[in-house]
mmCIF file of N, CA, C and O in Angstrom:
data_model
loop_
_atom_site.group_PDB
_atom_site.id
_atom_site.type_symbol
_atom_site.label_atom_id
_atom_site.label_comp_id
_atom_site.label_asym_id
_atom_site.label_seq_id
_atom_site.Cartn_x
_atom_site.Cartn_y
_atom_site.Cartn_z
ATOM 1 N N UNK A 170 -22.861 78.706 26.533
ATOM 2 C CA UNK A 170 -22.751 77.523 27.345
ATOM 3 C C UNK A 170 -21.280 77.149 27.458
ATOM 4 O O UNK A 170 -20.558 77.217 26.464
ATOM 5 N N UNK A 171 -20.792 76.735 28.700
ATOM 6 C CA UNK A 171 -19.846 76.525 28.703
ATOM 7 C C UNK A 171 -19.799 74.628 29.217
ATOM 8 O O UNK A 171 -20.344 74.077 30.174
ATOM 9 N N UNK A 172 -18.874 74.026 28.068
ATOM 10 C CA UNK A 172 -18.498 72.667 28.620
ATOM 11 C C UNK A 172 -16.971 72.666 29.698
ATOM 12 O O UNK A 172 -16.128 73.561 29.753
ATOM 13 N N UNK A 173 -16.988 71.633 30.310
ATOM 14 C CA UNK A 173 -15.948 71.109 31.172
ATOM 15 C C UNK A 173 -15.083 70.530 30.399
ATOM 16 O O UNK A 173 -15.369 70.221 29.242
ATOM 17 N N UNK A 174 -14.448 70.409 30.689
ATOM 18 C CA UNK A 174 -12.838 69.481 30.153
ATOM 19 C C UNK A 174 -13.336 68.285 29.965
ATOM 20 O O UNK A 174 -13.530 67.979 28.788
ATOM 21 N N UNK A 175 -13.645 67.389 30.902
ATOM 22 C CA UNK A 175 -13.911 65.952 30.159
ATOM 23 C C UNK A 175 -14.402 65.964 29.534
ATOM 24 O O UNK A 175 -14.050 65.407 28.495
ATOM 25 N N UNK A 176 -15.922 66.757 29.647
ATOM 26 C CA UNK A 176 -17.103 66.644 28.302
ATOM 27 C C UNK A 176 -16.367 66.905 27.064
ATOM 28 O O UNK A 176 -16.383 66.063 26.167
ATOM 29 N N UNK A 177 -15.570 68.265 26.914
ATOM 30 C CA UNK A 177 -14.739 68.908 25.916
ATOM 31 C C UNK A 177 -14.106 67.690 24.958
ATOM 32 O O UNK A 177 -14.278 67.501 23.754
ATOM 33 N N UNK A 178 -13.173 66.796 26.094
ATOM 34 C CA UNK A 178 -12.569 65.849 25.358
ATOM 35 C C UNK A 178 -13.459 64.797 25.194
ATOM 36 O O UNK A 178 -13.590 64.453 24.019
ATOM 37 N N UNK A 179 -14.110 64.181 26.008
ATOM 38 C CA UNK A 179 -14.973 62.847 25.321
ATOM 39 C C UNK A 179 -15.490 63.795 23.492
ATOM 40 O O UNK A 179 -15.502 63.658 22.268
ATOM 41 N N UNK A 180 -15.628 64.179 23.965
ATOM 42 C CA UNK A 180 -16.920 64.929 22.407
ATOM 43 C C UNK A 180 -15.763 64.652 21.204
ATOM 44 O O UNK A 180 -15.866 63.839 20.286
ATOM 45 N N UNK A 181 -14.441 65.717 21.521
ATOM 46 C CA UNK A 181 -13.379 65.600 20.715
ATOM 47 C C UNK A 181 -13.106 64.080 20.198
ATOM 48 O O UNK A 181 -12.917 63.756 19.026
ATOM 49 N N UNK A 182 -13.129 63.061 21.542
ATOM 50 C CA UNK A 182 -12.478 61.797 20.835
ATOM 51 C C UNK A 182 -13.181 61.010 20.570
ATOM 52 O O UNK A 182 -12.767 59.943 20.115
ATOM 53 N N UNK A 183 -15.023 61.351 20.837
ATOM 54 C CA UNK A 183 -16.050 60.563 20.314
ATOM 55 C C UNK A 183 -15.776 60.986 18.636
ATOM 56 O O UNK A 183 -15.590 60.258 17.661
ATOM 57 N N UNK A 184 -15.843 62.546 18.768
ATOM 58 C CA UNK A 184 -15.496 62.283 17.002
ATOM 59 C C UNK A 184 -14.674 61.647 16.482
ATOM 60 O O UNK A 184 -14.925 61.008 15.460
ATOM 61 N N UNK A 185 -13.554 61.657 17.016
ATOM 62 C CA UNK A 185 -12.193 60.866 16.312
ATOM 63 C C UNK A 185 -12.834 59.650 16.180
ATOM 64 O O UNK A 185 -12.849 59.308 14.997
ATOM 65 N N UNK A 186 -13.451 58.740 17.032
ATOM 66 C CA UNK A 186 -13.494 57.474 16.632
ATOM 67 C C UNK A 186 -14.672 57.350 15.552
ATOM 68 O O UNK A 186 -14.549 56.548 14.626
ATOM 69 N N UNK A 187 -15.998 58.277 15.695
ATOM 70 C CA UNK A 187 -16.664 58.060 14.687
ATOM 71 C C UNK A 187 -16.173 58.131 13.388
ATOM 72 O O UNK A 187 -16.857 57.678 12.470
ATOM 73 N N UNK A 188 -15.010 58.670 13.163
ATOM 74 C CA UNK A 188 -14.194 58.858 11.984
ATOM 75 C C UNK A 188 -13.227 57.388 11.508
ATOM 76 O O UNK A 188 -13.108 56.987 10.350
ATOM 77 N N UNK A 189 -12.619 56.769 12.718
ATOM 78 C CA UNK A 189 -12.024 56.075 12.631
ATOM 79 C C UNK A 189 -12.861 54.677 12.159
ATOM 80 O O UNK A 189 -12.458 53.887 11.304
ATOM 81 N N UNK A 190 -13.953 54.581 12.820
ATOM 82 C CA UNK A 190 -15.354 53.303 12.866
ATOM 83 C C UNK A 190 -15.243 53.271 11.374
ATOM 84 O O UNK A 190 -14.776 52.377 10.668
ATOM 85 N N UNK A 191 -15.782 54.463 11.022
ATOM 86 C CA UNK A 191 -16.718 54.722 9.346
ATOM 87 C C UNK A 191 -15.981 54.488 8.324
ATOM 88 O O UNK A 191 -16.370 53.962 7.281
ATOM 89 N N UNK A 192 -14.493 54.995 8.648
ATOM 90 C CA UNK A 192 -14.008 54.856 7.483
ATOM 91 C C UNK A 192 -13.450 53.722 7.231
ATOM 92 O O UNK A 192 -12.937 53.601 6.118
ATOM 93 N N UNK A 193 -13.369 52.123 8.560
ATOM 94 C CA UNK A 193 -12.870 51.677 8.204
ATOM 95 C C UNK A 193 -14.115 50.326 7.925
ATOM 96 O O UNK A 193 -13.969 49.176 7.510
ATOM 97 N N UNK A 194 -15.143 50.978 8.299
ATOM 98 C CA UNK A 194 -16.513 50.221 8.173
ATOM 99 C C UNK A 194 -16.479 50.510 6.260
ATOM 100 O O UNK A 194 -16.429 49.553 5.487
ATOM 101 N N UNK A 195 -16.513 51.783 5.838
ATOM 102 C CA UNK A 195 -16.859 52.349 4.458
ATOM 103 C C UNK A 195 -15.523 51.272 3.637
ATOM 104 O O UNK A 195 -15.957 50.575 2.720
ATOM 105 N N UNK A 196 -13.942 51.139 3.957
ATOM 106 C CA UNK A 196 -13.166 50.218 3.436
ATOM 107 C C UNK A 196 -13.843 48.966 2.944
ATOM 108 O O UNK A 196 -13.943 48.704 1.746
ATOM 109 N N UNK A 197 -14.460 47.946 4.236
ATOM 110 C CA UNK A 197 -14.628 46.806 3.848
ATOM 111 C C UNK A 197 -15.788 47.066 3.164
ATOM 112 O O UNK A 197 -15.902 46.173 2.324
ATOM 113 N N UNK A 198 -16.734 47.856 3.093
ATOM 114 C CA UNK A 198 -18.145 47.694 2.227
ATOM 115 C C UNK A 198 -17.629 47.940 1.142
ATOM 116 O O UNK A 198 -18.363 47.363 0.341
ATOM 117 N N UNK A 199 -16.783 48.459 0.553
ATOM 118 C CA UNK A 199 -16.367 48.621 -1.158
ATOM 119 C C UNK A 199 -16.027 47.272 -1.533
ATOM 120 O O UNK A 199 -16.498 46.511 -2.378
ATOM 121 N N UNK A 200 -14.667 47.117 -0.316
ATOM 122 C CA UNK A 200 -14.596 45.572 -0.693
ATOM 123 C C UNK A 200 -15.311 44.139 -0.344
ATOM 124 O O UNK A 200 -14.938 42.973 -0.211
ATOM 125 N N UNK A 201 -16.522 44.853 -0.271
ATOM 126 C CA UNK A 201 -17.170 43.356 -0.166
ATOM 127 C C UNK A 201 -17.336 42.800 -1.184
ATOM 128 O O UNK A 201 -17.524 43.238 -2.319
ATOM 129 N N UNK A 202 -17.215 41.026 -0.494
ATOM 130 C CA UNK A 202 -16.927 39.742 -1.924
ATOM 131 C C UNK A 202 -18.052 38.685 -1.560
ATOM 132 O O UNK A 202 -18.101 37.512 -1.929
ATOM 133 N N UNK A 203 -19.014 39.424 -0.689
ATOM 134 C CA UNK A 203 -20.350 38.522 -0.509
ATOM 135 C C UNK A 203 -21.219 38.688 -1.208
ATOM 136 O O UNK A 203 -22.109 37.842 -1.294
ATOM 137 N N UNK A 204 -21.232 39.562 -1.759
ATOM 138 C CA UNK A 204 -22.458 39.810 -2.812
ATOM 139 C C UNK A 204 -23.758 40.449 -1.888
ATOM 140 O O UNK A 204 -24.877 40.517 -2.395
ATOM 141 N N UNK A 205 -23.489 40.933 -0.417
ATOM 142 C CA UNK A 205 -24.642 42.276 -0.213
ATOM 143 C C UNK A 205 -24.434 43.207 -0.986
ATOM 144 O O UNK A 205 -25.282 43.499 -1.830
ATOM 145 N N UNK A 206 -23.229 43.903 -0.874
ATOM 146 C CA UNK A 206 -23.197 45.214 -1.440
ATOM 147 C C UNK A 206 -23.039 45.631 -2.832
ATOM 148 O O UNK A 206 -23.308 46.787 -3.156
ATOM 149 N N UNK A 207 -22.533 44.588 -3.856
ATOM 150 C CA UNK A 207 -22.660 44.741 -5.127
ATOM 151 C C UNK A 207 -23.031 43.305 -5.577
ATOM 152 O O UNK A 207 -22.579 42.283 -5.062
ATOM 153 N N UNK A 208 -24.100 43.371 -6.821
ATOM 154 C CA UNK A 208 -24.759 42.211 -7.545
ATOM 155 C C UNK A 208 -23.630 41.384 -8.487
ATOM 156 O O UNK A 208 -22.636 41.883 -9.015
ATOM 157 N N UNK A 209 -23.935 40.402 -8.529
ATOM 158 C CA UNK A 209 -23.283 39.888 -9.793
ATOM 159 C C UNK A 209 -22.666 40.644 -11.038
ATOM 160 O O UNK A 209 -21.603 40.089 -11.315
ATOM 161 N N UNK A 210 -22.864 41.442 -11.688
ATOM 162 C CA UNK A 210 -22.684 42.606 -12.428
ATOM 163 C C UNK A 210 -21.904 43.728 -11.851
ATOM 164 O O UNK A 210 -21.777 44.753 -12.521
ATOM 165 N N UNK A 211 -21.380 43.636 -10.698
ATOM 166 C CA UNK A 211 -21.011 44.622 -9.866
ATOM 167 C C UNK A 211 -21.471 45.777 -9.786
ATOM 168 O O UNK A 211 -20.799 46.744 -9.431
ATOM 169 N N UNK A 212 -23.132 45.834 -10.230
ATOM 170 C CA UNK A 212 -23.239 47.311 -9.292
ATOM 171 C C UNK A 212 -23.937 47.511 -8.053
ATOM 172 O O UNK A 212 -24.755 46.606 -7.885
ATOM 173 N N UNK A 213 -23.928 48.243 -7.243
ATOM 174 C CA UNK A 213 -23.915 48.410 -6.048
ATOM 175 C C UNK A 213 -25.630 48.378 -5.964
ATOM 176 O O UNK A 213 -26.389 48.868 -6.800
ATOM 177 N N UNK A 214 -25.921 47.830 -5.008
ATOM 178 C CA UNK A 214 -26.830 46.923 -4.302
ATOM 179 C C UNK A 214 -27.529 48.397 -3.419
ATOM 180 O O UNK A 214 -26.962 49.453 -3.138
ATOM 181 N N UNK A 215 -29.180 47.887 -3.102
ATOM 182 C CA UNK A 215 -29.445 48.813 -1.985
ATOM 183 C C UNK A 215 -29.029 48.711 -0.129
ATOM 184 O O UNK A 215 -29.374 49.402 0.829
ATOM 185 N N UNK A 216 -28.111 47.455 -0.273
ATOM 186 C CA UNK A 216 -27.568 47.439 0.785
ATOM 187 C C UNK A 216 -26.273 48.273 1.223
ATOM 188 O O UNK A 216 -25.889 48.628 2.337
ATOM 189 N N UNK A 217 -25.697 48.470 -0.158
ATOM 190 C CA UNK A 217 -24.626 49.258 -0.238
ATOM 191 C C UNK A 217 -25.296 50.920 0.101
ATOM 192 O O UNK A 217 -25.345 51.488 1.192
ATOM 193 N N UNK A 218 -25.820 51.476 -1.406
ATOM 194 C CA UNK A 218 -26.638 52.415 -0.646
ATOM 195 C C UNK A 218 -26.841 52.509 0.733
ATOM 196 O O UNK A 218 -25.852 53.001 1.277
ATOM 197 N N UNK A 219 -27.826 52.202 1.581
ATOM 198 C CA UNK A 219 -28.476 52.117 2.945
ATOM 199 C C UNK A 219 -27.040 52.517 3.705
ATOM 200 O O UNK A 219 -26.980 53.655 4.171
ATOM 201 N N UNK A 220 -26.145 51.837 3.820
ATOM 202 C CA UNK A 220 -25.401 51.640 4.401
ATOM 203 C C UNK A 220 -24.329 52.834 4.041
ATOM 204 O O UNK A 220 -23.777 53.472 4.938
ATOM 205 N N UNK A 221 -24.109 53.052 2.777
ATOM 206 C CA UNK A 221 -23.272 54.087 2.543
ATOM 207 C C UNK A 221 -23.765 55.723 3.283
ATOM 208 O O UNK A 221 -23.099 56.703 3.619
ATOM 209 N N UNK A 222 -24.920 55.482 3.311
ATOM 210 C CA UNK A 222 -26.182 56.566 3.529
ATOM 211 C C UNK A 222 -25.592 57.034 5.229
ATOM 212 O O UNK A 222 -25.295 58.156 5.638
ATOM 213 N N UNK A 223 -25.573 55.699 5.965
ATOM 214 C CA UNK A 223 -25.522 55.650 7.364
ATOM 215 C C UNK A 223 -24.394 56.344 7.523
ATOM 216 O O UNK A 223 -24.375 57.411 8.135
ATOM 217 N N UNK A 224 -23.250 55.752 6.936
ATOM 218 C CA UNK A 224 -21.707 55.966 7.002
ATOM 219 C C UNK A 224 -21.864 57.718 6.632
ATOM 220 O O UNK A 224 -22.006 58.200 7.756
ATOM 221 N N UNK A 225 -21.895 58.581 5.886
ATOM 222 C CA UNK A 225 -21.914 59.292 5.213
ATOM 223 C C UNK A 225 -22.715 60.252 6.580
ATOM 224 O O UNK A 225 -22.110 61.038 7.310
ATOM 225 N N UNK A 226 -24.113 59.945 6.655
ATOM 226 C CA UNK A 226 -24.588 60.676 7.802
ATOM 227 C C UNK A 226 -23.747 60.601 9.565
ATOM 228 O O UNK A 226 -24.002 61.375 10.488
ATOM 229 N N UNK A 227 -22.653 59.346 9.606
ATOM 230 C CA UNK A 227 -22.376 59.281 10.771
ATOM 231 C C UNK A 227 -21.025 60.241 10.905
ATOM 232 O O UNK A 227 -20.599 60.754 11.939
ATOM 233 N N UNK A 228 -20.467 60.339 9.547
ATOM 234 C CA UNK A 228 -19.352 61.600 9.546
ATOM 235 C C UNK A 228 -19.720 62.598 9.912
ATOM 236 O O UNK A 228 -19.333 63.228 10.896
ATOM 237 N N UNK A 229 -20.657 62.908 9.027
ATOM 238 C CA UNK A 229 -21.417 64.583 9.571
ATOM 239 C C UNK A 229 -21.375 64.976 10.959
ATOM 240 O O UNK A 229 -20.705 65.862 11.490
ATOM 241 N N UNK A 230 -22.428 63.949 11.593
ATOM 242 C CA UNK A 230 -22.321 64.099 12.931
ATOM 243 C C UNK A 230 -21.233 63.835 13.822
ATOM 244 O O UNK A 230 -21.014 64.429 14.878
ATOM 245 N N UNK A 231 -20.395 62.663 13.192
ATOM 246 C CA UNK A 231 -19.132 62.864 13.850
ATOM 247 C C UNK A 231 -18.500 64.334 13.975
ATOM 248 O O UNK A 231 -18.216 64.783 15.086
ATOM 249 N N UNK A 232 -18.258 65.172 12.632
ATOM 250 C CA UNK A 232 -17.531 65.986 12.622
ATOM 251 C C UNK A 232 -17.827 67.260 13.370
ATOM 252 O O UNK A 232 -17.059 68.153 13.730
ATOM 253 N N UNK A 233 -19.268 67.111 13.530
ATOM 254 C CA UNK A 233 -20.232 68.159 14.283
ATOM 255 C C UNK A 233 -19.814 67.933 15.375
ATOM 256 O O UNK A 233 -19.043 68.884 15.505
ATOM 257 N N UNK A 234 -19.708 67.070 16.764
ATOM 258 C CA UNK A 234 -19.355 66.473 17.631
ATOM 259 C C UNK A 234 -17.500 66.878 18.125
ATOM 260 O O UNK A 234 -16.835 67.446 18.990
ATOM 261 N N UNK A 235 -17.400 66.221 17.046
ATOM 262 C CA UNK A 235 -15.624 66.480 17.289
ATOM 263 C C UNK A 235 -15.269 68.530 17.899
ATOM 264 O O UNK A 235 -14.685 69.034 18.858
ATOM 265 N N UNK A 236 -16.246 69.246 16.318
ATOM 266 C CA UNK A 236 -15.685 70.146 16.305
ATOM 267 C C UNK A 236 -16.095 71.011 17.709
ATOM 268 O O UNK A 236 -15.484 71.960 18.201
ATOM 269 N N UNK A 237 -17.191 70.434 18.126
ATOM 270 C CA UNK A 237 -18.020 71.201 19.272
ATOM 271 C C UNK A 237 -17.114 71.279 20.374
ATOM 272 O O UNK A 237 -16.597 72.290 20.847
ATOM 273 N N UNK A 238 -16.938 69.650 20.853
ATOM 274 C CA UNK A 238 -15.501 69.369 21.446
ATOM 275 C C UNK A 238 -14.044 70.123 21.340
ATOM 276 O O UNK A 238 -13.452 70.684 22.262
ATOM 277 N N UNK A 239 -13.687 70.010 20.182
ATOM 278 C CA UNK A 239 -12.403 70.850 19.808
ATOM 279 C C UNK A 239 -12.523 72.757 20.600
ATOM 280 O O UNK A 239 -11.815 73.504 21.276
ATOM 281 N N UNK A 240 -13.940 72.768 19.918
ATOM 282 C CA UNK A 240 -13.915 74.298 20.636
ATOM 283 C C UNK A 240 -13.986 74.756 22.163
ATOM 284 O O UNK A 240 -13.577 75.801 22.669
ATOM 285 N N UNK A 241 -14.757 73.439 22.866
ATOM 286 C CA UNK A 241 -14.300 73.366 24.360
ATOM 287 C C UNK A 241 -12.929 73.084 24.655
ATOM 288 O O UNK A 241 -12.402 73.414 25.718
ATOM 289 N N UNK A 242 -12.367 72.502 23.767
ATOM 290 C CA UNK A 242 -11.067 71.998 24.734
ATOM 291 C C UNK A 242 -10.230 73.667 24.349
ATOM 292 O O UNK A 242 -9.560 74.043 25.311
ATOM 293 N N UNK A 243 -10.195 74.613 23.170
ATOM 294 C CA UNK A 243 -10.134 75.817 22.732
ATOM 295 C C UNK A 243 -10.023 76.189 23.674
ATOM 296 O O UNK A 243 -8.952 76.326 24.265
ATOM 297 N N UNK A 244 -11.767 76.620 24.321
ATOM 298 C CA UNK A 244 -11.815 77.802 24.653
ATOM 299 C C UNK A 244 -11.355 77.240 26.705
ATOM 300 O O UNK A 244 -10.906 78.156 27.394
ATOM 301 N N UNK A 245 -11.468 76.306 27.161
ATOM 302 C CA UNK A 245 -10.912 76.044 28.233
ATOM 303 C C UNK A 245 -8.985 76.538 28.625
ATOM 304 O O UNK A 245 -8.413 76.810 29.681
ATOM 305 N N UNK A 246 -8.499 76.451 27.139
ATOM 306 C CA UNK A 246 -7.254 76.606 27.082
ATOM 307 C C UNK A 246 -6.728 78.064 26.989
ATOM 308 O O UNK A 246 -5.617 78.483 27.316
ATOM 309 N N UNK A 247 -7.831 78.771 26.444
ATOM 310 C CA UNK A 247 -7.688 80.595 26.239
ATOM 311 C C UNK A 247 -8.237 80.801 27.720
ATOM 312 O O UNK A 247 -7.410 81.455 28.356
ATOM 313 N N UNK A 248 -8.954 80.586 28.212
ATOM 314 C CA UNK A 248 -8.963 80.418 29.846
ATOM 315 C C UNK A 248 -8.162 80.308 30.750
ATOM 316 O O UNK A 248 -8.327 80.933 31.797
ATOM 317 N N UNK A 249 -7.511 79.799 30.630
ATOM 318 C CA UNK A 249 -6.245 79.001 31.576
ATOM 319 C C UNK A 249 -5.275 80.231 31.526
ATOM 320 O O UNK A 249 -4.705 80.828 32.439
ATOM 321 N N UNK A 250 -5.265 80.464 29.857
ATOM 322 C CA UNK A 250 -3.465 80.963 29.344
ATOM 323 C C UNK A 250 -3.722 82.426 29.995
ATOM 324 O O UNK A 250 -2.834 83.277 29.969
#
């Protein structure tokens, strides 16, 4: 299958941002000072879990995404040259 250039790059910079979202979503959940994500005792809550779960699965697929992308924008460029 061959992708197009835009598709190539949306995919590429959909990953980038799923990377950018998560990790800065995954920052504030460590530091949360509300008491969802860790109890009184500070250990981590099933909200933390759940959520770490999401974050963790949304890299994956980010990175799946990105790389699919990366290899269109690749192989469009061994094309060209």
């Amino acid at each position: 299958m061959k992708l197009s250039r835009p598709v190539s790059w949306f995919l590429l910079a959909f990953g980038a941002w799923s990377w950018l979202i998560w990790i800065t979503f995954v920052k504030n959940l460590w530091n949360d000072a509300s008491g969802l994500a860790f109890d009184d005792a500070g250990d981590p809550t099933a909200y933390f879990w759940v959520h770490l779960l999401l974050a963790v699965t949304s890299f994956v697929l980010g990175t799946g995404v990105g790389v699919i992308g990366l290899r269109g924008v690749r192989a469009l460029r061994h094309e060209r040259g």
